Amino acid sequence: MTEVQRSVGVELERIASVIDDLGRRFADAGHELALVGGPVRDAMLGRQHNDLDFTTSARPEQTEKLLAGWADAIWDMGRAFGTIGSRKGPWQVEITTYRSESYDPTSRKPDVEFGDTLEGDLGRRDFTVNAMAVLVPGRELEDPYGGVVDLAHRVLRTPGTPEDSFSDDPLRMMRAARFAAQLGFTVDPGVVAAMTAMADRIEIISAERVRDELVKLICAPYPRLGLTLLVETGLAERVLPELPALALERDEHHRHKDVYEHTLTVLEQSIDLESRLPGGGPDFVSRFAALMHDVGKPRTRRFVEDGTVTFHHHDVVGAKITRKRMKALRFSNDEIDAVSKLVELHLRFHGYGSGEWTDSAVRRYVRDAGDELERLHMLTRADCTTRNQRKADRLRRTYDDLEERIARLSEEEELASLRPGLDGNQIMEVLGIGPGREVGQAYQHLLELRMDRGPMSEDEAREALLAWAATR
């Protein structure tokens, strides 16, 4: 416990300029103010926060007045939930009135009621490790629900019964999985049992809120822990049914790789490769592509007479399934396009053989991957989970060769900006035509020639264009 106290003391000193000054302002006005939730939990774990959450006995309009003249900027987008936000130098500060909230069984949004006590406010929070507070400016720790002990034991429990907690806000079931993934904690058996029994309650939560929790979980340090919990409790069946569907029925006569376990391993191996990306990780697009890359397998599984199993075209089918699921979860079009492209292309490398691809085929690989080329490199490498070390080494060397060829061609030909020798205006000028479909067809023809032959001069492109026009 001494180490925890030391960690908290160090963090409180770091943020003293905020908590002491702000605490005095509220105390002088007759209100309580306490640092609460994640910043307190992470202070005990030795982690620093510049986003500080407070809870107070003051009502939102009183909080806003007390922040005026202290904060550099103030916003009130969360006023309906009792929250006033502000910025003070490098600190983002959110102050929320003591509250309780509950869900109508048919509603997607919580009913917010303000409370009168700190203990009551802490009691409505999701987990005991998030239900600790430090009163300021006095810096007294308030831990009515045993959060310090649970933090030491690395376990997630709810302050009250998990059934009441999840009934108030069913999204907390997703948060249990997310915090397991973020902190590497185990989840109390009673919490797991309640998640399993109440899994269908998640269906009243909006797709956007579910999506946001899923993104945080997947971008966490230990996503396997959270994803496994979602599958085991039945929550995944409601929010990401493609994942549990990967646990294909085992058949002793038709043995094949466990696609579910393979997928989780690919995800972890993809995470290990994130250092290849600008800025490193965590990178949601590459992680979600790893998670979804084989979702087409259940629908395309076929048993062959010799006892083998095939999954023909599962890449194309998987891309369609991925696009549909991401749309349902309200992801942006850019994210949907990026992940779906990676899923669709994840098998392309396996046609490379031992390096038989022509330069033309390599150019097409780069063109089809587009901006996702580096992520495709990562996914393809991560997709090798064989225990046969000789096979794994061979695949790695072969992909090394492909990347070296791409780098060499890129340097020689500027592959990143694959364009034919003439643009649309030049095509119209050479052919003596105006804008229309024929211009696009001519451009596509020149682009295909560029793929096959490599770079062409403007004169070569003009000659090829006239030859093409003469055949039409």
C-alpha positions as a printed NumPy array, in Angstrom:
array([[  0.   ,   0.   ,   0.   ],
       [  2.99 ,   2.276,   0.653],
       [  3.902,   2.138,  -3.041],
       [  0.319,   3.11 ,  -3.964],
       [  0.43 ,   6.042,  -1.561],
       [  3.766,   7.142,  -2.986],
       [  2.441,   6.969,  -6.574],
       [ -0.645,   8.988,  -5.651],
       [  1.458,  11.562,  -3.819],
       [  3.759,  12.023,  -6.814],
       [  0.841,  12.494,  -9.208],
       [ -1.022,  14.892,  -6.909],
       [  2.095,  17.032,  -6.647],
       [  2.375,  17.072, -10.451],
       [ -1.181,  18.379, -10.817],
       [ -1.105,  20.503,  -7.642],
       [ -1.446,  23.775,  -9.539],
       [ -4.876,  22.639, -10.735],
       [ -6.322,  20.696,  -7.81 ],
       [ -5.241,  23.034,  -5.024],
       [ -6.326,  26.255,  -6.709],
       [ -9.601,  24.821,  -7.986],
       [-10.316,  23.061,  -4.689],
       [ -9.977,  26.334,  -2.76 ],
       [-12.299,  28.172,  -5.155],
       [-15.043,  25.604,  -4.611],
       [-14.446,  25.312,  -0.871],
       [-14.602,  29.11 ,  -0.416],
       [-17.97 ,  29.024,  -2.216],
       [-19.246,  26.317,   0.156],
       [-19.007,  23.353,  -2.253],
       [-17.197,  20.031,  -2.197],
       [-14.854,  19.135,  -5.066],
       [-13.09 ,  15.818,  -5.611],
       [-10.775,  14.343,  -8.219],
       [-12.491,  11.138,  -9.271],
       [-12.454,   8.034, -11.459],
       [ -9.728,   7.294, -13.981],
       [ -7.223,   9.949, -12.822],
       [ -7.315,   8.555,  -9.265],
       [ -7.093,   4.938, -10.43 ],
       [ -4.233,   5.677, -12.788],
       [ -2.392,   7.739, -10.165],
       [ -2.298,   4.574,  -8.049],
       [ -0.961,   2.67 , -11.052],
       [  1.773,   5.262, -11.582],
       [  0.212,   6.673, -14.765],
       [ -0.075,  10.361, -15.571],
       [ -3.192,  12.185, -16.76 ],
       [ -3.638,  15.615, -18.313],
       [ -7.401,  15.011, -18.578],
       [ -8.769,  15.515, -15.077],
       [-12.267,  14.511, -13.978],
       [-13.851,  16.054, -10.907],
       [-17.171,  15.62 ,  -9.16 ],
       [-18.82 ,  18.325,  -7.045],
       [-21.793,  19.226,  -4.913],
       [-22.172,  22.394,  -7.006],
       [-24.82 ,  22.508,  -9.714],
       [-23.675,  23.128, -13.323],
       [-24.535,  26.843, -13.296],
       [-22.533,  27.29 , -10.067],
       [-19.597,  25.347, -11.504],
       [-19.61 ,  27.522, -14.593],
       [-19.429,  30.696, -12.468],
       [-16.55 ,  29.293, -10.402],
       [-14.595,  28.378, -13.52 ],
       [-15.07 ,  31.862, -15.008],
       [-11.901,  33.857, -14.491],
       [ -9.882,  30.703, -13.733],
       [-10.122,  28.629, -16.907],
       [ -8.667,  29.627, -20.26 ],
       [-11.758,  28.25 , -21.995],
       [-15.118,  26.837, -20.877],
       [-17.682,  24.671, -22.692],
       [-21.005,  23.228, -21.61 ],
       [-21.881,  20.542, -24.167],
       [-22.379,  18.087, -21.301],
       [-24.61 ,  20.411, -19.269],
       [-27.621,  18.08 , -19.613],
       [-25.559,  15.433, -17.796],
       [-24.3  ,  17.9  , -15.199],
       [-20.865,  18.351, -16.794],
       [-18.998,  21.586, -17.473],
       [-15.706,  21.316, -19.357],
       [-12.742,  23.66 , -19.353],
       [ -9.101,  24.067, -20.258],
       [ -6.38 ,  25.515, -18.056],
       [ -2.992,  25.581, -19.748],
       [ -2.179,  21.94 , -20.665],
       [ -4.994,  20.552, -18.503],
       [ -8.422,  19.459, -19.722],
       [-10.793,  19.668, -16.782],
       [-14.339,  18.258, -16.588],
       [-16.444,  18.884, -13.497],
       [-19.681,  16.959, -13.017],
       [-22.334,  17.478, -10.37 ],
       [-22.93 ,  14.558,  -7.991],
       [-25.486,  12.444,  -9.777],
       [-27.326,   9.211, -10.209],
       [-28.574,   7.9  , -13.508],
       [-30.718,   5.   , -14.604],
       [-32.135,   3.58 , -17.801],
       [-35.719,   3.038, -18.704],
       [-35.849,  -0.566, -20.011],
       [-36.904,   0.709, -23.442],
       [-34.673,   3.806, -23.568],
       [-31.247,   4.272, -25.152],
       [-30.388,   7.292, -23.005],
       [-29.949,   7.593, -19.232],
       [-32.221,   9.677, -17.038],
       [-29.952,  11.991, -15.058],
       [-30.737,  13.073, -11.504],
       [-28.376,  15.152,  -9.41 ],
       [-27.264,  13.735,  -6.063],
       [-26.2  ,  15.304,  -2.777],
       [-23.297,  13.185,  -1.499],
       [-19.917,  12.045,  -2.76 ],
       [-20.502,   8.492,  -1.526],
       [-23.783,   8.318,  -3.401],
       [-22.091,   9.557,  -6.562],
       [-19.292,   6.997,  -6.238],
       [-21.847,   4.245,  -5.677],
       [-23.351,   4.783,  -9.137],
       [-20.018,   4.378, -10.922],
       [-19.196,   1.346, -13.033],
       [-16.413,  -0.39 , -11.052],
       [-14.855,  -0.043,  -7.621],
       [-11.461,   0.882,  -9.101],
       [-13.224,   3.842, -10.733],
       [-15.209,   4.67 ,  -7.586],
       [-12.382,   6.279,  -5.626],
       [-11.978,  10.022,  -5.111],
       [ -9.523,  12.503,  -3.644],
       [-11.183,  15.494,  -1.959],
       [ -9.426,  18.767,  -2.772],
       [ -7.771,  20.892,  -1.607],
       [ -7.357,  18.65 ,   1.48 ],
       [ -6.304,  15.572,  -0.575],
       [ -8.207,  13.024,   1.546],
       [ -8.83 ,   9.697,  -0.204],
       [-12.465,   8.517,  -0.28 ],
       [-12.808,   4.791,  -1.036],
       [-16.161,   3.563,   0.325],
       [-16.333,   0.477,  -1.927],
       [-12.873,  -1.063,  -1.59 ],
       [-11.356,   0.13 ,  -4.836],
       [ -7.806,   0.202,  -3.444],
       [ -7.984,  -3.481,  -2.477],
       [ -9.484,  -4.455,  -5.849],
       [ -6.782,  -2.463,  -7.61 ],
       [ -4.12 ,  -4.337,  -5.645],
       [ -5.752,  -7.663,  -6.574],
       [ -6.223,  -6.489, -10.193],
       [ -9.904,  -7.391, -10.237],
       [-13.001,  -5.619, -11.618],
       [-16.027,  -5.51 ,  -9.311],
       [-19.067,  -3.22 ,  -9.226],
       [-19.722,  -0.973,  -6.181],
       [-23.208,  -2.474,  -5.747],
       [-24.671,  -5.582,  -7.322],
       [-23.623,  -6.025, -10.942],
       [-27.261,  -6.626, -11.878],
       [-28.246,  -3.177, -10.608],
       [-25.219,  -1.562, -12.211],
       [-25.827,  -3.119, -15.634],
       [-29.528,  -2.423, -15.434],
       [-28.749,   1.26 , -14.856],
       [-26.389,   1.354, -17.847],
       [-25.995,  -1.818, -19.942],
       [-22.959,  -0.323, -21.689],
       [-21.05 ,  -1.054, -18.486],
       [-20.941,  -4.685, -19.594],
       [-18.883,  -3.565, -22.584],
       [-16.776,  -1.411, -20.279],
       [-15.944,  -4.467, -18.161],
       [-14.405,  -6.068, -21.245],
       [-12.716,  -2.799, -22.214],
       [-11.103,  -2.286, -18.795],
       [ -9.968,  -5.912, -18.728],
       [ -8.248,  -5.218, -22.061],
       [ -6.805,  -1.876, -20.943],
       [ -5.608,  -2.841, -17.46 ],
       [ -5.016,  -6.579, -17.834],
       [ -7.379,  -7.184, -14.876],
       [ -9.546, -10.227, -14.236],
       [-13.304,  -9.782, -13.913],
       [-15.115, -10.886, -10.77 ],
       [-17.136, -14.103, -11.355],
       [-20.317, -12.376, -10.181],
       [-19.8  ,  -9.655, -12.782],
       [-19.218, -12.261, -15.508],
       [-22.382, -14.111, -14.466],
       [-24.436, -10.902, -14.631],
       [-22.979, -10.03 , -18.049],
       [-23.958, -13.463, -19.325],
       [-27.48 , -13.291, -17.904],
       [-28.095,  -9.728, -19.092],
       [-26.282,  -9.759, -22.44 ],
       [-29.444,  -8.99 , -24.42 ],
       [-29.782,  -5.66 , -22.534],
       [-26.92 ,  -4.294, -24.64 ],
       [-29.349,  -4.09 , -27.55 ],
       [-30.948,  -0.913, -26.149],
       [-27.606,   0.922, -26.381],
       [-26.961,   3.007, -29.47 ],
       [-24.597,   1.657, -32.126],
       [-22.333,   4.696, -31.686],
       [-21.76 ,   4.048, -27.957],
       [-21.118,   0.347, -28.587],
       [-18.703,   1.243, -31.388],
       [-16.738,   3.64 , -29.196],
       [-16.272,   0.998, -26.482],
       [-15.269,  -1.586, -29.072],
       [-12.633,   0.752, -30.525],
       [-11.173,   1.424, -27.058],
       [-11.103,  -2.313, -26.334],
       [ -9.398,  -3.224, -29.608],
       [ -6.831,  -0.432, -29.202],
       [ -6.035,  -1.493, -25.625],
       [ -2.806,  -3.29 , -24.641],
       [ -4.526,  -6.664, -24.063],
       [ -7.453,  -6.874, -26.519],
       [ -7.573, -10.689, -26.356],
       [ -8.733, -10.493, -22.718],
       [-11.633,  -8.196, -23.566],
       [-12.666,  -9.991, -26.752],
       [-12.614, -13.391, -25.033],
       [-14.859, -11.998, -22.301],
       [-17.313, -10.637, -24.884],
       [-17.487, -14.031, -26.584],
       [-17.787, -16.069, -23.379],
       [-20.609, -13.919, -21.98 ],
       [-22.607, -13.81 , -25.228],
       [-22.165, -10.048, -25.648],
       [-20.168, -10.541, -28.834],
       [-23.149, -12.36 , -30.321],
       [-25.057,  -9.057, -30.029],
       [-22.382,  -6.521, -30.99 ],
       [-19.885,  -8.401, -33.209],
       [-21.47 , -11.777, -34.073],
       [-18.842, -12.5  , -36.734],
       [-16.27 , -13.12 , -33.977],
       [-17.968, -16.007, -32.106],
       [-19.009, -17.435, -35.494],
       [-15.304, -18.089, -36.135],
       [-15.335, -20.82 , -33.499],
       [-16.305, -23.311, -36.192],
       [-17.731, -26.626, -35.068],
       [-14.942, -29.131, -34.604],
       [-15.128, -32.362, -36.541],
       [-12.708, -35.182, -35.796],
       [-12.943, -36.397, -39.398],
       [-12.399, -32.967, -40.953],
       [ -9.661, -31.4  , -38.877],
       [ -8.816, -27.799, -39.6  ],
       [ -7.233, -24.853, -37.865],
       [ -9.235, -23.247, -35.043],
       [-10.156, -20.056, -36.914],
       [-11.183, -18.199, -33.744],
       [ -7.873, -18.796, -31.94 ],
       [ -5.983, -18.159, -35.18 ],
       [ -7.724, -14.786, -35.497],
       [ -6.805, -13.68 , -31.975],
       [ -3.203, -14.71 , -32.628],
       [ -3.147, -12.746, -35.899],
       [ -4.451,  -9.711, -33.995],
       [ -1.656,  -9.99 , -31.436],
       [  0.982, -10.503, -34.137],
       [ -0.351,  -7.486, -36.013],
       [  0.024,  -5.406, -32.849],
       [  3.661,  -6.506, -32.634],
       [  4.223,  -5.008, -36.11 ],
       [  2.704,  -1.58 , -35.414],
       [  6.159,  -0.049, -35.069],
       [  6.231,  -0.126, -38.907],
       [  3.547,   2.572, -39.025],
       [  4.272,   6.295, -38.743],
       [  3.922,   7.08 , -35.062],
       [  3.581,   3.399, -34.162],
       [  0.378,   2.11 , -32.563],
       [ -2.199,   1.513, -31.419],
       [ -3.761,   1.464, -34.882],
       [ -7.452,   0.583, -35.018],
       [ -7.649,  -0.068, -38.778],
       [ -4.881,  -2.664, -38.838],
       [ -6.143,  -4.32 , -35.643],
       [ -9.747,  -4.519, -36.792],
       [ -8.656,  -5.845, -40.187],
       [ -6.742,  -8.588, -38.385],
       [ -9.833,  -9.371, -36.332],
       [-12.115,  -9.51 , -39.373],
       [ -9.801, -10.987, -42.006],
       [-11.282, -14.503, -41.825],
       [-14.955, -13.692, -41.08 ],
       [-15.865, -15.025, -44.529],
       [-14.736, -18.546, -43.598],
       [-17.882, -19.836, -41.847],
       [-19.994, -18.938, -44.872],
       [-17.568, -20.436, -47.409],
       [-16.523, -23.604, -45.563],
       [-16.719, -26.748, -47.683],
       [-15.649, -30.309, -46.854],
       [-13.75 , -32.232, -49.528],
       [-13.847, -36.025, -49.934],
       [-10.182, -36.408, -48.969],
       [-10.928, -34.915, -45.537],
       [ -9.615, -31.413, -46.211],
       [-11.595, -28.226, -45.77 ],
       [-11.75 , -25.33 , -48.224],
       [-12.771, -21.697, -47.802],
       [-12.76 , -20.508, -51.411],
       [-13.368, -16.751, -51.867],
       [-13.596, -16.127, -48.123],
       [-11.561, -12.961, -48.707],
       [-14.216, -11.412, -50.969],
       [-17.109, -12.657, -48.83 ],
       [-15.331, -11.456, -45.69 ],
       [-14.874,  -7.968, -47.107],
       [-18.626,  -7.709, -47.737],
       [-19.433,  -8.982, -44.235],
       [-16.943,  -6.521, -42.748],
       [-18.429,  -3.598, -44.643],
       [-21.944,  -4.51 , -43.496],
       [-20.929,  -4.861, -39.831],
       [-18.966,  -1.601, -39.787],
       [-21.889,   0.259, -41.353],
       [-24.186,  -1.136, -38.656],
       [-21.743,   0.142, -36.018],
       [-21.712,   3.604, -37.676],
       [-18.034,   3.7  , -38.582],
       [-16.866,   6.402, -40.978],
       [-16.729,   5.617, -44.684],
       [-12.942,   6.016, -44.675],
       [-12.548,   3.43 , -41.901],
       [-14.973,   1.054, -43.604],
       [-13.154,   1.356, -46.931],
       [ -9.721,   0.834, -45.351],
       [-10.608,  -2.245, -43.288],
       [-12.694,  -3.844, -46.057],
       [ -9.869,  -3.365, -48.557],
       [ -7.396,  -5.091, -46.241],
       [ -9.766,  -8.016, -45.665],
       [-10.304,  -8.416, -49.406],
       [ -6.581,  -8.295, -50.206],
       [ -5.213, -10.371, -47.328],
       [ -4.767, -13.511, -49.487],
       [ -3.286, -11.791, -52.534],
       [  0.315, -12.443, -51.502],
       [ -0.187, -16.212, -51.547],
       [ -0.246, -16.116, -55.329],
       [  3.336, -14.87 , -55.226],
       [  4.656, -18.42 , -54.896],
       [  8.429, -18.343, -54.692],
       [  8.652, -14.98 , -56.394],
       [  7.129, -15.796, -59.778],
       [  5.21 , -12.54 , -60.014],
       [  6.053, -10.314, -62.933],
       [  6.842,  -6.642, -62.383],
       [  3.361,  -5.994, -63.758],
       [  1.804,  -8.133, -61.005],
       [  3.836,  -6.333, -58.35 ],
       [  2.662,  -2.967, -59.695],
       [ -0.958,  -4.143, -59.495],
       [ -0.439,  -5.307, -55.913],
       [  0.779,  -1.823, -54.985],
       [ -1.988,  -0.092, -56.938],
       [ -4.753,  -2.227, -55.393],
       [ -3.425,  -1.708, -51.866],
       [ -3.144,   2.048, -52.39 ],
       [ -2.761,   3.931, -49.115],
       [ -3.151,   0.679, -47.17 ],
       [  0.041,  -0.951, -48.512],
       [  1.963,  -0.81 , -45.224],
       [ -1.01 ,  -2.185, -43.305],
       [ -1.368,  -4.933, -45.899],
       [  2.284,  -5.85 , -45.339],
       [  1.536,  -6.096, -41.601],
       [ -1.641,  -8.141, -42.005],
       [ -0.058, -10.575, -44.435],
       [  2.91 , -11.163, -42.148],
       [  0.696, -11.459, -39.064],
       [ -1.526, -14.01 , -40.832],
       [  1.207, -16.638, -40.57 ],
       [  0.484, -18.622, -37.386],
       [  1.943, -21.974, -38.408],
       [  3.949, -23.861, -35.769],
       [  6.137, -25.277, -38.539],
       [  9.202, -23.073, -38.161],
       [ 10.632, -23.96 , -41.576],
       [  7.364, -22.99 , -43.268],
       [  7.148, -19.76 , -41.246],
       [ 10.72 , -18.825, -42.165],
       [ 10.045, -19.543, -45.843],
       [  6.947, -17.329, -45.856],
       [  8.838, -14.557, -44.108],
       [ 11.724, -14.697, -46.582],
       [  9.307, -14.721, -49.512],
       [  7.497, -11.668, -48.22 ],
       [ 10.827,  -9.966, -47.561],
       [ 11.562, -10.535, -51.253],
       [  8.221,  -9.032, -52.307],
       [  8.777,  -5.944, -50.172],
       [ 12.276,  -5.537, -51.596],
       [ 10.877,  -5.732, -55.144],
       [  8.223,  -3.167, -54.285],
       [ 10.866,  -0.85 , -52.825],
       [ 13.091,  -1.239, -55.884],
       [ 10.25 ,  -0.622, -58.346],
       [  8.991,   2.287, -56.257],
       [ 12.384,   3.926, -56.413],
       [ 12.646,   3.36 , -60.154],
       [  9.079,   4.145, -61.156],
       [  7.371,   6.181, -58.423],
       [  4.82 ,   3.442, -57.796],
       [  3.026,   5.493, -55.177],
       [  1.73 ,   7.795, -57.915],
       [  0.918,   5.286, -60.649],
       [ -0.383,   7.363, -63.554],
       [ -0.28 ,   6.906, -67.317],
       [  1.791,   9.221, -69.49 ],
       [ -1.181,  11.475, -70.363],
       [ -3.87 ,  13.117, -68.255],
       [ -7.527,  13.589, -69.193],
       [ -7.018,  16.945, -70.917],
       [ -4.155,  15.594, -73.004],
       [ -6.233,  12.55 , -73.998],
       [ -9.063,  14.805, -75.232],
       [ -6.548,  16.911, -77.155],
       [ -4.874,  13.911, -78.844],
       [ -8.19 ,  12.256, -79.768],
       [-10.008,  15.47 , -80.575],
       [-12.937,  14.633, -78.28 ],
       [-14.754,  16.339, -75.435],
       [-15.433,  15.118, -71.887],
       [-17.238,  11.79 , -71.673],
       [-17.01 ,   8.066, -71.034],
       [-14.437,   7.543, -73.822],
       [-11.909,   9.709, -71.976],
       [-12.16 ,   7.465, -68.914],
       [-11.841,   4.335, -71.059],
       [ -8.748,   5.742, -72.76 ],
       [ -7.209,   6.692, -69.406],
       [ -7.864,   3.195, -68.034],
       [ -6.26 ,   1.636, -71.119],
       [ -3.123,   3.735, -70.659],
       [ -3.044,   2.858, -66.969],
       [ -3.165,  -0.859, -67.788],
       [ -0.279,  -0.375, -70.235],
       [  1.603,   1.446, -67.479],
       [  1.103,  -1.593, -65.247],
       [  2.318,  -4.011, -67.894],
       [  5.225,  -2.055, -69.382],
       [  6.335,   0.287, -66.644],
       [  6.846,   4.043, -67.106],
       [  6.112,   5.516, -70.552],
       [  7.208,   8.815, -72.   ],
       [  4.584,  11.279, -73.2  ],
       [  5.351,  10.418, -76.84 ],
       [  5.045,   6.666, -76.153],
       [  1.76 ,   7.224, -74.384],
       [  0.427,   9.334, -77.275],
       [  1.411,   6.636, -79.788],
       [ -0.229,   3.919, -77.679],
       [ -3.384,   6.023, -77.325],
       [ -3.71 ,   6.554, -81.082],
       [ -3.17 ,   2.816, -81.692],
       [ -5.94 ,   2.043, -79.192],
       [ -8.302,   4.574, -80.799],
       [ -7.684,   3.107, -84.251],
       [ -8.976,  -0.288, -83.126],
       [-12.295,   1.076, -81.855]])
